[in-house]
Amino acid sequence: MIVSLWRVPVGELPPCSLPSGVRPWIMRRRATLVTFWVDYRPGGVLTYREFLIALVVHHGRRLVATSVAAWVDDERSLAGGRALWGIPKELGAITLRTQGRGTRGELTAPGAPAVRLTYRDVLRLPCRLPARGHLVQQSSDGTRCRVPMRISGRPALGRGRVTTGLEDPLSVLGRHRPLFSFALRDFRGVVGS
């Protein structure tokens, strides 16, 4: 899993629909996006790859995230993510290749330019770290859905970059560099329980 945190001008956010009762977390006229490139390998419920973009939002007094775009290369993941949690998943072809300290990724989806990731570890930490969080999503029936997540893995701080088409709604990622990126190797996670 490669995670990057972005601070982007509010006016450059791609159009997105937010669940009722949440609003973007804005500080100094910038919003915060978090991107996830994930390779779910054998041993879990499903084996697939995913590229997900989440917007950090206020939900009551808490800061949480809401997925504003997601692509997967598995129809079961697409159907489950939409039906169970209201995550706006679309189908795409996703590759993630790790060699040594580097990872390269690519998303291609119908009607959109390719999105590419390059990432390189700078500092690997010699431990497993746990994390918890949750997404707030709008279900297909209009209700708000809370999606809890628990994850642990071996972290590595690194440098990441995303390139996209110039006129693509995701070009905001190509025009900016992430504040920071990290990899979570050998991760284990539970979503929705």
Coordinates of C-alpha atoms in Angstrom, one line a residue, residues 70-187:
A70 CA -12.0 4.9 -6.5
W71 CA -11.0 2.4 -9.2
V72 CA -10.6 -1.4 -8.8
D73 CA -9.7 -4.2 -11.2
D74 CA -12.3 -6.6 -9.8
E75 CA -16.0 -6.5 -10.3
R76 CA -16.8 -8.2 -7.0
S77 CA -14.9 -5.4 -5.2
L78 CA -16.7 -2.8 -7.2
A79 CA -20.2 -4.2 -6.4
G80 CA -19.4 -4.8 -2.7
G81 CA -17.8 -1.4 -2.1
R82 CA -20.8 0.3 -3.6
A83 CA -23.5 -1.8 -2.0
L84 CA -22.0 -2.2 1.5
W85 CA -20.4 1.2 2.0
G86 CA -21.3 3.6 -0.8
I87 CA -17.7 3.9 -2.0
P88 CA -17.9 5.2 -5.6
K89 CA -15.8 2.5 -7.2
E90 CA -15.3 2.2 -10.9
L91 CA -13.5 -0.5 -13.0
G92 CA -10.1 0.2 -14.3
A93 CA -6.9 -1.7 -15.2
I94 CA -4.3 -1.2 -12.4
T95 CA -0.7 -2.4 -12.2
L96 CA 1.5 -2.1 -9.2
R97 CA 5.1 -3.3 -9.4
T98 CA 7.6 -3.2 -6.6
Q99 CA 11.3 -3.6 -7.2
G100 CA 13.8 -3.1 -4.3
R101 CA 12.8 0.2 -2.7
G102 CA 10.7 1.5 -5.5
T103 CA 7.1 1.0 -6.7
R104 CA 5.5 2.0 -9.9
G105 CA 1.8 2.0 -10.5
E106 CA -0.6 2.8 -13.3
L107 CA -4.4 3.2 -13.6
T108 CA -6.1 3.1 -17.0
A109 CA -9.8 3.5 -17.2
P110 CA -12.2 4.0 -20.1
G111 CA -12.4 7.6 -21.4
A112 CA -9.7 8.9 -19.1
P113 CA -5.9 9.5 -19.5
A114 CA -3.7 7.2 -17.5
V115 CA -2.7 8.0 -13.9
R116 CA 0.8 6.9 -13.0
L117 CA 2.6 6.6 -9.6
T118 CA 6.3 6.5 -8.9
Y119 CA 7.4 5.9 -5.3
R120 CA 10.7 5.2 -3.5
D121 CA 11.4 4.3 0.1
V122 CA 13.7 6.6 1.9
L123 CA 13.5 5.2 5.5
R124 CA 12.2 1.8 6.4
L125 CA 11.1 1.5 10.0
P126 CA 11.9 -1.9 11.7
C127 CA 8.5 -2.5 13.3
R128 CA 4.8 -3.1 12.6
L129 CA 2.5 -0.1 13.4
P130 CA -1.3 -0.3 13.8
A131 CA -3.7 2.4 12.7
R132 CA -7.5 3.0 12.9
G133 CA -9.8 5.3 11.1
H134 CA -13.0 5.5 9.2
L135 CA -14.7 6.8 6.1
V136 CA -18.1 8.5 6.0
Q137 CA -19.9 7.7 2.8
Q138 CA -23.4 8.2 1.3
S139 CA -25.2 4.9 0.7
S140 CA -27.2 4.3 -2.4
D141 CA -30.4 4.7 -0.4
G142 CA -29.3 8.2 0.7
T143 CA -28.3 7.3 4.3
R144 CA -24.9 8.2 5.7
C145 CA -22.6 5.2 6.3
R146 CA -19.7 4.9 8.6
V147 CA -16.9 2.5 7.4
P148 CA -14.5 1.6 10.1
M149 CA -11.0 0.4 9.2
R150 CA -8.1 -1.2 11.1
I151 CA -4.8 -1.8 9.6
S152 CA -1.2 -2.7 10.6
G153 CA 2.0 -3.1 8.6
R154 CA 5.7 -2.3 8.3
P155 CA 5.9 1.4 7.4
A156 CA 8.5 3.1 5.2
L157 CA 8.7 6.8 4.6
G158 CA 9.4 7.8 1.1
R159 CA 8.9 10.1 -1.9
G160 CA 6.0 9.7 -4.2
R161 CA 4.8 11.4 -7.4
V162 CA 1.6 11.1 -9.5
T163 CA 1.3 12.1 -13.2
T164 CA -2.0 12.4 -15.0
G165 CA -3.4 13.9 -18.2
L166 CA -3.4 17.7 -18.4
E167 CA -7.2 18.1 -18.7
D168 CA -8.3 15.2 -16.5
P169 CA -10.2 16.0 -13.3
L170 CA -7.4 14.2 -11.5
S171 CA -4.8 16.5 -13.0
V172 CA -4.7 18.3 -9.6
L173 CA -2.5 15.4 -8.4
G174 CA -0.1 15.9 -11.3
R175 CA 0.1 19.7 -10.7
H176 CA 1.1 19.3 -7.0
R177 CA 3.5 17.2 -5.0
P178 CA 2.3 15.3 -2.0
L179 CA 3.3 16.7 1.5
F180 CA 4.5 13.2 2.3
S181 CA 4.2 9.6 1.2
F182 CA 4.7 6.3 2.8
A183 CA 4.5 2.6 2.1
L184 CA 2.9 0.0 4.3
R185 CA 4.4 -3.4 3.5
D186 CA 3.0 -6.7 4.5
F187 CA -0.1 -5.0 5.7

